[in-house]
CSV table of C-alpha atoms in Angstrom, one decimal:
chain,number,residue,atom,x,y,z
A,1,MET,CA,37.6,-26.6,25.7
A,2,THR,CA,36.0,-23.7,23.7
A,3,SER,CA,33.0,-23.5,21.8
A,4,ALA,CA,32.2,-21.3,18.8
A,5,VAL,CA,29.5,-18.8,19.4
A,6,ARG,CA,27.3,-17.8,16.7
A,7,THR,CA,24.8,-15.0,16.2
A,8,PHE,CA,21.6,-16.0,14.4
A,9,GLY,CA,18.8,-13.8,12.9
A,10,LEU,CA,18.7,-11.0,10.6
A,11,SER,CA,20.3,-7.5,11.3
A,12,LEU,CA,17.3,-5.1,10.6
A,13,PRO,CA,16.3,-1.9,12.1
A,14,ASP,CA,14.1,-1.7,15.1
A,15,TYR,CA,10.4,-1.7,13.9
A,16,PRO,CA,9.9,2.2,13.9
A,17,TRP,CA,6.3,2.2,15.6
A,18,GLU,CA,8.0,1.3,18.9
A,19,ALA,CA,8.9,4.8,19.1
A,20,MET,CA,5.3,5.9,19.5
A,21,ALA,CA,4.9,4.3,23.1
A,22,PRO,CA,5.2,7.5,25.0
A,23,TYR,CA,2.9,9.5,22.7
A,24,LEU,CA,0.3,6.6,22.9
A,25,ALA,CA,0.6,6.7,26.7
A,26,THR,CA,0.0,10.5,26.7
A,27,ALA,CA,-3.1,10.3,24.5
A,28,ALA,CA,-4.6,7.3,26.6
A,29,ARG,CA,-4.7,9.7,29.6
A,30,HIS,CA,-7.3,11.9,27.8
A,31,GLU,CA,-10.5,11.5,29.9
A,32,ALA,CA,-12.5,10.4,26.8
A,33,GLY,CA,-9.8,7.9,25.5
A,34,ALA,CA,-7.3,8.1,22.8
A,35,VAL,CA,-8.3,8.8,19.2
A,36,ASN,CA,-5.9,6.7,17.2
A,37,LEU,CA,-5.4,8.1,13.6
A,38,SER,CA,-1.8,6.7,13.3
A,39,ILE,CA,-2.4,3.2,11.9
A,40,GLY,CA,-4.2,2.6,8.7
A,41,THR,CA,-6.1,-0.5,9.8
A,42,PRO,CA,-9.8,-0.9,8.8
A,43,VAL,CA,-12.3,-0.6,11.6
A,44,ASP,CA,-15.6,-0.9,9.7
A,45,PRO,CA,-17.1,-4.4,9.4
A,46,THR,CA,-16.1,-6.8,6.7
A,47,PRO,CA,-19.0,-7.0,4.2
A,48,ALA,CA,-21.5,-9.8,4.8
A,49,LEU,CA,-21.2,-11.2,1.3
A,50,ILE,CA,-17.4,-11.7,2.0
A,51,GLN,CA,-17.9,-13.3,5.3
A,52,ASP,CA,-20.5,-15.6,3.8
A,53,ALA,CA,-18.1,-16.6,1.1
A,54,LEU,CA,-15.4,-17.4,3.7
A,55,ARG,CA,-17.7,-19.6,5.8
A,56,ALA,CA,-19.0,-21.4,2.5
A,57,ALA,CA,-15.5,-22.4,1.6
A,58,ALA,CA,-14.4,-23.4,5.1
A,59,ASN,CA,-14.5,-27.1,4.5
A,60,ALA,CA,-11.0,-27.1,2.8
A,61,PRO,CA,-9.1,-30.3,3.8
A,62,GLY,CA,-6.8,-30.2,0.8
A,63,TYR,CA,-3.9,-28.0,0.0
A,64,PRO,CA,-4.8,-24.9,-1.9
A,65,THR,CA,-3.2,-23.9,-5.2
A,66,VAL,CA,-0.2,-21.4,-5.2
A,67,HIS,CA,-1.4,-19.9,-8.5
A,68,GLY,CA,-4.9,-19.5,-7.2
A,69,THR,CA,-8.1,-21.1,-8.5
A,70,PRO,CA,-9.0,-20.4,-12.2
A,71,ALA,CA,-12.3,-18.7,-10.9
A,72,LEU,CA,-10.2,-16.4,-8.7
A,73,ARG,CA,-7.8,-15.5,-11.5
A,74,GLU,CA,-10.6,-14.9,-13.9
A,75,ALA,CA,-12.3,-12.7,-11.3
A,76,ILE,CA,-9.1,-10.6,-10.9
A,77,ALA,CA,-8.6,-10.3,-14.7
A,78,GLY,CA,-12.3,-9.1,-14.9
A,79,TRP,CA,-11.9,-6.6,-12.2
A,80,PHE,CA,-8.9,-5.2,-13.9
A,81,ALA,CA,-10.9,-4.7,-16.9
A,82,ARG,CA,-13.9,-3.3,-15.1
A,83,ARG,CA,-12.3,-1.2,-12.4
A,84,ARG,CA,-8.6,-0.4,-13.5
A,85,GLY,CA,-8.9,0.2,-17.3
A,86,VAL,CA,-6.8,-3.0,-18.1
A,87,PRO,CA,-8.7,-5.1,-20.7
A,88,GLY,CA,-7.6,-8.4,-21.8
A,89,LEU,CA,-5.3,-9.5,-18.9
A,90,ASP,CA,-4.6,-13.0,-19.2
A,91,PRO,CA,-5.7,-15.1,-16.2
A,92,ARG,CA,-2.5,-17.1,-16.3
A,93,ASP,CA,-0.5,-13.8,-15.4
A,94,VAL,CA,-2.3,-13.2,-12.0
A,95,MET,CA,-1.4,-14.8,-8.7
A,96,PRO,CA,-2.9,-14.2,-5.2
A,97,THR,CA,-0.4,-13.3,-2.4
A,98,VAL,CA,-0.5,-13.4,1.4
A,99,GLY,CA,-1.3,-9.7,1.6
A,100,SER,CA,0.5,-7.2,-0.4
A,101,LYS,CA,3.2,-6.4,2.4
A,102,GLU,CA,4.5,-10.0,2.0
A,103,LEU,CA,4.9,-9.5,-1.7
A,104,VAL,CA,6.6,-6.2,-1.2
A,105,ALA,CA,9.0,-7.6,1.3
A,106,TRP,CA,10.1,-10.6,-0.8
A,107,LEU,CA,9.8,-9.4,-4.3
A,108,PRO,CA,13.5,-8.4,-4.8
A,109,PHE,CA,14.7,-11.8,-3.6
A,110,LEU,CA,12.2,-13.6,-5.7
A,111,LEU,CA,13.3,-11.5,-8.7
A,112,GLY,CA,16.9,-13.0,-8.0
A,113,LEU,CA,18.4,-9.5,-7.1
A,114,LYS,CA,21.8,-9.6,-5.3
A,115,SER,CA,24.4,-7.4,-3.9
A,116,GLY,CA,25.4,-4.6,-6.3
A,117,ASP,CA,21.8,-4.4,-7.7
A,118,VAL,CA,19.8,-1.3,-6.9
A,119,VAL,CA,16.2,-1.1,-5.9
A,120,VAL,CA,14.5,2.4,-6.4
A,121,ARG,CA,11.7,3.5,-4.2
A,122,PRO,CA,9.9,6.8,-3.8
A,123,THR,CA,11.7,9.5,-1.6
A,124,VAL,CA,8.7,9.3,0.8
A,125,ALA,CA,7.8,5.7,1.2
A,126,TYR,CA,6.3,2.8,3.1
A,127,PRO,CA,9.5,1.2,4.9
A,128,THR,CA,8.9,-2.3,3.6
A,129,TYR,CA,10.4,-1.3,0.1
A,130,ASP,CA,13.7,-0.9,1.9
A,131,ILE,CA,13.5,-4.0,4.0
A,132,GLY,CA,12.8,-6.0,0.9
A,133,ALA,CA,15.9,-4.8,-0.8
A,134,THR,CA,17.9,-5.7,2.4
A,135,PHE,CA,16.6,-9.3,2.3
A,136,ALA,CA,17.9,-9.7,-1.2
A,137,GLY,CA,21.3,-7.9,-0.3
A,138,ALA,CA,20.5,-5.2,-2.8
A,139,GLU,CA,21.0,-1.5,-2.4
A,140,GLN,CA,18.0,0.8,-1.9
A,141,ILE,CA,18.0,4.2,-3.3
A,142,ALA,CA,15.3,6.8,-2.9
A,143,ALA,CA,14.2,8.8,-6.0
A,144,ASP,CA,11.0,9.7,-7.8
A,145,ASP,CA,12.5,9.8,-11.3
A,146,LEU,CA,15.4,7.9,-12.6
A,147,ASP,CA,16.9,10.8,-14.1
A,148,GLU,CA,17.8,11.8,-10.5
A,149,LEU,CA,20.3,9.1,-10.5
A,150,ASP,CA,24.0,9.3,-11.8
A,151,ALA,CA,24.8,7.0,-14.6
A,152,GLY,CA,26.7,4.5,-12.5
A,153,THR,CA,23.8,4.0,-10.2
A,154,ARG,CA,21.2,4.0,-13.0
A,155,ALA,CA,23.3,1.1,-14.8
A,156,ARG,CA,22.7,-1.0,-11.6
A,157,VAL,CA,19.0,-0.4,-11.2
A,158,ARG,CA,17.0,-3.7,-11.5
A,159,LEU,CA,13.7,-2.9,-9.7
A,160,VAL,CA,11.6,0.5,-9.5
A,161,TRP,CA,8.8,0.6,-7.1
A,162,VAL,CA,6.0,3.0,-7.9
A,163,ASN,CA,3.4,3.7,-5.3
A,164,SER,CA,0.3,5.5,-6.6
A,165,PRO,CA,-1.8,6.4,-4.8
A,166,ALA,CA,1.1,6.8,-2.4
A,167,ASN,CA,1.4,5.9,1.2
A,168,PRO,CA,1.9,8.2,3.2
A,169,THR,CA,1.7,11.2,0.9
A,170,GLY,CA,-1.5,10.4,-1.1
A,171,SER,CA,0.1,11.7,-4.2
A,172,VAL,CA,-1.1,10.1,-7.5
A,173,ARG,CA,0.9,9.5,-10.8
A,174,ASP,CA,-1.1,10.4,-14.0
A,175,ILE,CA,-0.7,8.3,-17.1
A,176,ALA,CA,2.2,10.5,-18.5
A,177,SER,CA,4.1,10.2,-15.3
A,178,LEU,CA,3.8,6.5,-15.2
A,179,ARG,CA,4.6,6.0,-18.9
A,180,ARG,CA,7.7,8.1,-18.4
A,181,ILE,CA,9.1,5.8,-15.6
A,182,VAL,CA,8.1,2.7,-17.6
A,183,ARG,CA,10.1,3.9,-20.5
A,184,GLN,CA,13.1,4.8,-18.2
A,185,ALA,CA,13.1,1.4,-16.7
A,186,ARG,CA,12.9,-0.4,-19.8
A,187,GLU,CA,15.9,1.3,-21.3
A,188,LEU,CA,17.8,0.0,-18.3
A,189,GLY,CA,16.2,-3.6,-18.5
A,190,ALA,CA,14.6,-3.1,-14.9
A,191,VAL,CA,11.3,-4.2,-13.7
A,192,VAL,CA,8.6,-1.7,-12.5
A,193,ALA,CA,6.5,-3.0,-9.6
A,194,SER,CA,3.4,-0.7,-8.9
A,195,ASP,CA,1.9,-0.8,-5.3
A,196,GLU,CA,-1.7,0.3,-6.3
A,197,CYS,CA,-3.6,-0.7,-3.2
A,198,TYR,CA,-5.4,2.6,-2.6
A,199,ALA,CA,-6.6,3.0,-6.2
A,200,GLU,CA,-10.2,2.9,-5.5
A,201,LEU,CA,-9.9,5.7,-3.0
A,202,GLY,CA,-9.3,8.7,-5.2
A,203,TRP,CA,-10.5,12.1,-4.0
A,204,GLY,CA,-11.1,15.5,-5.9
A,205,GLU,CA,-10.0,15.1,-9.5
A,206,TRP,CA,-9.5,11.4,-9.0
A,207,ASP,CA,-12.7,10.7,-7.3
A,208,VAL,CA,-14.6,8.6,-10.0
A,209,GLN,CA,-18.0,8.7,-7.9
A,210,ARG,CA,-17.8,12.6,-8.2
A,211,GLY,CA,-17.0,12.8,-11.8
A,212,GLY,CA,-13.3,12.5,-11.5
A,213,THR,CA,-10.7,10.4,-13.6
A,214,PRO,CA,-9.9,6.8,-12.3
A,215,VAL,CA,-6.2,6.4,-10.8
A,216,PRO,CA,-4.3,4.7,-13.5
A,217,SER,CA,-2.6,1.3,-13.2
A,218,ILE,CA,0.9,0.5,-14.5
A,219,LEU,CA,-0.9,-2.0,-16.7
A,220,ASN,CA,-3.0,0.5,-18.4
A,221,PRO,CA,-2.7,0.2,-22.1
A,222,GLU,CA,-1.7,4.0,-22.4
A,223,VAL,CA,1.1,3.4,-19.8
A,224,ALA,CA,2.3,-0.1,-20.8
A,225,GLU,CA,2.2,0.8,-24.5
A,226,GLY,CA,1.2,-2.5,-25.9
A,227,SER,CA,3.1,-4.9,-23.7
A,228,HIS,CA,3.2,-5.9,-20.0
A,229,ASP,CA,7.0,-6.8,-20.3
A,230,GLY,CA,8.6,-5.8,-17.1
A,231,LEU,CA,5.6,-4.5,-15.5
A,232,LEU,CA,3.9,-5.8,-12.2
A,233,ALA,CA,0.9,-4.5,-10.4
A,234,VAL,CA,0.4,-5.3,-6.9
A,235,TYR,CA,-3.1,-4.9,-5.2
A,236,SER,CA,-4.7,-5.6,-1.9
A,237,LEU,CA,-8.4,-5.8,-0.7
A,238,SER,CA,-7.6,-4.9,2.8
A,239,LYS,CA,-8.6,-1.3,2.4
A,240,GLN,CA,-11.3,-1.4,-0.1
A,241,SER,CA,-13.2,-4.3,1.4
A,242,ASN,CA,-12.1,-4.3,5.1
A,243,VAL,CA,-10.3,-7.7,4.9
A,244,ALA,CA,-6.9,-6.7,6.3
A,245,GLY,CA,-7.3,-9.8,8.7
A,246,TYR,CA,-7.8,-12.1,5.6
A,247,ARG,CA,-4.5,-11.1,4.0
A,248,ALA,CA,-6.1,-11.0,0.6
A,249,ALA,CA,-3.9,-9.6,-2.2
A,250,PHE,CA,-2.5,-10.3,-5.7
A,251,VAL,CA,0.0,-9.5,-8.3
A,252,ALA,CA,-0.3,-9.5,-12.1
A,253,GLY,CA,1.6,-8.6,-15.1
A,254,ASP,CA,4.7,-9.7,-17.1
A,255,PRO,CA,3.9,-13.2,-18.3
A,256,VAL,CA,7.5,-14.5,-17.9
A,257,ILE,CA,8.0,-13.1,-14.6
A,258,MET,CA,4.7,-14.2,-13.3
A,259,ALA,CA,5.4,-17.8,-14.3
A,260,ASN,CA,8.7,-17.7,-12.5
A,261,LEU,CA,7.2,-16.1,-9.5
A,262,VAL,CA,4.5,-18.9,-9.3
A,263,ASN,CA,7.1,-21.5,-9.6
A,264,SER,CA,9.3,-20.1,-6.8
A,265,ARG,CA,6.3,-19.6,-4.4
A,266,LYS,CA,5.4,-23.3,-5.0
A,267,HIS,CA,8.9,-24.2,-3.8
A,268,ALA,CA,8.5,-21.8,-0.8
A,269,GLY,CA,5.1,-22.8,0.2
A,270,MET,CA,3.7,-19.3,0.0
A,271,ILE,CA,0.0,-20.1,-0.4
A,272,VAL,CA,-3.2,-18.1,0.1
A,273,PRO,CA,-5.8,-20.4,1.9
A,274,TYR,CA,-8.6,-21.6,-0.2
A,275,PRO,CA,-11.4,-20.0,1.9
A,276,VAL,CA,-9.5,-16.6,1.5
A,277,GLN,CA,-9.3,-17.0,-2.3
A,278,GLU,CA,-13.1,-17.8,-2.4
A,279,ALA,CA,-13.8,-14.6,-0.3
A,280,MET,CA,-11.5,-12.7,-2.5
A,281,ARG,CA,-13.2,-14.0,-5.7
A,282,VAL,CA,-16.7,-13.0,-4.3
A,283,GLY,CA,-15.3,-9.6,-3.1
A,284,LEU,CA,-13.9,-8.7,-6.4
A,285,GLY,CA,-17.2,-9.4,-8.1
A,286,ASP,CA,-19.1,-6.8,-6.2
A,287,ASP,CA,-18.7,-2.9,-6.6
A,288,ALA,CA,-21.4,-1.8,-4.3
A,289,HIS,CA,-19.7,-2.5,-1.0
A,290,VAL,CA,-16.4,-0.8,-2.2
A,291,GLU,CA,-18.3,2.4,-3.1
A,292,ALA,CA,-20.2,2.3,0.1
A,293,GLN,CA,-17.1,2.1,2.1
A,294,LYS,CA,-15.5,4.9,0.1
A,295,ASP,CA,-18.5,7.1,1.0
A,296,LEU,CA,-17.8,6.4,4.7
A,297,TYR,CA,-14.0,7.5,4.2
A,298,ARG,CA,-15.2,10.5,2.1
A,299,GLY,CA,-17.4,11.8,4.9
A,300,ARG,CA,-14.6,11.3,7.5
A,301,ARG,CA,-12.2,13.1,5.4
A,302,GLU,CA,-14.4,16.0,4.7
A,303,ARG,CA,-15.0,16.5,8.5
A,304,ILE,CA,-11.4,16.2,9.6
A,305,VAL,CA,-9.5,18.2,6.9
A,306,PRO,CA,-11.0,21.6,7.9
A,307,ALA,CA,-10.5,20.7,11.6
A,308,LEU,CA,-6.7,19.9,11.1
A,309,GLU,CA,-6.2,23.1,8.9
A,310,ALA,CA,-8.0,25.2,11.7
A,311,PHE,CA,-5.4,23.6,14.1
A,312,GLY,CA,-2.7,25.0,12.0
A,313,LEU,CA,-1.8,22.2,9.6
A,314,THR,CA,-1.1,22.4,5.9
A,315,ILE,CA,-2.4,19.5,3.9
A,316,HIS,CA,0.0,18.5,1.1
A,317,GLU,CA,-0.9,16.1,-1.7
A,318,SER,CA,-3.4,13.8,-0.1
A,319,ARG,CA,-5.3,13.2,-3.4
A,320,ALA,CA,-6.1,9.8,-2.8
A,321,GLY,CA,-6.0,6.9,-0.2
A,322,LEU,CA,-6.7,6.7,3.5
A,323,TYR,CA,-4.1,9.3,4.8
A,324,LEU,CA,-3.5,13.0,5.1
A,325,TRP,CA,0.0,14.3,4.7
A,326,ALA,CA,0.3,17.4,6.8
A,327,THR,CA,2.7,19.9,8.4
A,328,ALA,CA,2.7,22.6,11.0
A,329,GLY,CA,6.1,24.0,9.9
A,330,GLU,CA,7.8,22.5,12.9
A,331,ALA,CA,9.7,19.3,13.8
A,332,THR,CA,7.6,16.1,13.3
A,333,TRP,CA,7.7,14.9,17.1
A,334,ASP,CA,6.6,18.5,18.2
A,335,THR,CA,3.4,18.1,16.1
A,336,VAL,CA,3.0,14.5,17.3
A,337,GLY,CA,3.3,15.6,20.9
A,338,ARG,CA,0.9,18.6,20.7
A,339,LEU,CA,-1.7,16.3,19.2
A,340,ALA,CA,-1.1,13.5,21.7
A,341,ASP,CA,-1.7,16.2,24.4
A,342,ARG,CA,-5.3,16.5,23.0
A,343,GLY,CA,-5.6,12.6,23.0
A,344,ILE,CA,-5.1,12.3,19.3
A,345,VAL,CA,-2.5,9.9,17.9
A,346,VAL,CA,-0.9,10.5,14.4
A,347,GLY,CA,1.9,8.8,12.5
A,348,PRO,CA,5.3,10.5,12.4
A,349,GLY,CA,6.4,11.5,8.9
A,350,VAL,CA,10.0,10.6,9.7
A,351,PHE,CA,9.1,6.9,9.6
A,352,TYR,CA,8.9,7.3,5.8
A,353,GLY,CA,12.2,8.6,4.9
A,354,ASP,CA,14.3,11.8,5.2
A,355,ALA,CA,11.9,13.8,3.1
A,356,GLY,CA,9.2,13.0,5.8
A,357,HIS,CA,10.9,15.3,8.5
A,358,GLY,CA,8.4,18.0,9.6
A,359,PHE,CA,5.3,16.0,8.4
A,360,ILE,CA,2.8,13.8,10.1
A,361,ARG,CA,0.4,11.4,8.6
A,362,VAL,CA,-3.3,11.3,9.7
A,363,ALA,CA,-5.3,8.2,8.9
A,364,LEU,CA,-9.0,8.2,8.1
A,365,THR,CA,-9.4,4.7,9.6
A,366,ALA,CA,-11.3,5.5,12.7
A,367,SER,CA,-15.1,5.2,13.4
A,368,ASP,CA,-17.4,8.2,12.8
A,369,GLU,CA,-17.5,8.6,16.6
A,370,ARG,CA,-13.7,8.8,17.0
A,371,ILE,CA,-13.3,11.1,14.0
A,372,ASP,CA,-15.8,13.5,15.4
A,373,ALA,CA,-14.0,13.3,18.8
A,374,ALA,CA,-10.8,14.3,17.0
A,375,VAL,CA,-12.7,17.3,15.3
A,376,SER,CA,-14.0,18.5,18.6
A,377,ARG,CA,-10.6,18.2,20.3
A,378,LEU,CA,-8.8,20.0,17.6
A,379,ALA,CA,-11.3,22.9,17.9
A,380,THR,CA,-11.5,23.2,21.7
A,381,GLY,CA,-8.6,21.4,23.0
A,382,ALA,CA,-10.8,19.3,25.3
C-alpha cells in the first residue's frame, strides 16, 4: 500500500538577514561589543503618554472593531490635515492595520490581483513588496517610472508601489514626481499605494523644523488632483513614536477600495487590538514627542555622516528617513566585512534588489552611546 506524500507551505526565498550571521559574529568579538546599525528598530523609550494610553485601555474584554474606533479614525484624519497637507479626509476612508508590513505583504491579495497581473515597485526597495506580489500570484517588476516598461507589461500593471521617503535609499519624491506617477497609473486603471512611514523624518530641504518643505503625501491635493480614486497612503507610528512593538499603523484613501478592504479584513479577522488603537489615537494627537525624537535622530545623523565619509564612504540620496545609503566603490560584502572588523554591523545593499549592489544601509536607530562608539571606531579603527 502506498500513500501520497504532499508538501505543504509556501515556497519563498530564505529570509535574507540570515546571511548576516558571520558578520554579526565578527562584530561581536570587538572588545567593546558590536554596534549594530543594520536594522531600523527603534531603541529609545516609547513616550509616556502613549504607554499611559495603552494602560488606560487595558480592560478590553470585547472584540475591537476592524475599521477602527470613530475616535481613532477622526484622529488619523486630523493628523493628515495637520501634518501631511491632506485636508478633509473622510474618517470612513481610514483603517488601522497590524503594522505597515502586514498591509504591504497582503495588499495585492486583498486587491484581488492574480496571475498575469503586474505589481511595480521601486528599483531599490524593501523586499516585502515582492513578497506581497508572490502571495497573490502576480508578477513583480522593478521600475521607478511606468514609462520604463514596455507596452505589454504596462497593460498588465494593477498596483504601483511608491515609497517616499524610501527605505533604504532615503530618496524623496516631490509633488511633481508623485503627480506624474499618479497620472500614469490612472491611465492604466492601476492603484498607487504609497508607503510613507518615514515622512516626519525629512532632512535638509525636507526638514520642516529647520525651515524645509514637508515631504508630500500621495493624498496631497496637488498630487491627487481633486480625487483620491485609485490612491492609498500607508503609514506607521513605529518610527516617529517608538512603538514598533505595538504594531500601530493605518491605511487611507480611495473610498471604494477602503470599504472593500474593511470588509475583507472583517472576514479574515485582521484586527488591531483596542488598547493599541487607543495608544495610536493619543500618539497621533501629540506632535511634541515626534519632534523630540526627530531631534535625537538629527543629532546622531550629524555625528555619523562625517565619520562615514572620512572612512571612505560616499552618501547617496539619504534625504529623509532613518538610513544612510552609502558606497565605498567596492562589492557590498567587502564593505560589510571591513566594518564588521571594526565591530560595526550595517545592512547589505544587495538585500534591496539588483540596484543595491555596491551599497550598504546604515541605520540611525542606535543609542547616542553606540553612535558615538561607531564614530570613534571609524576614525581610529579601535
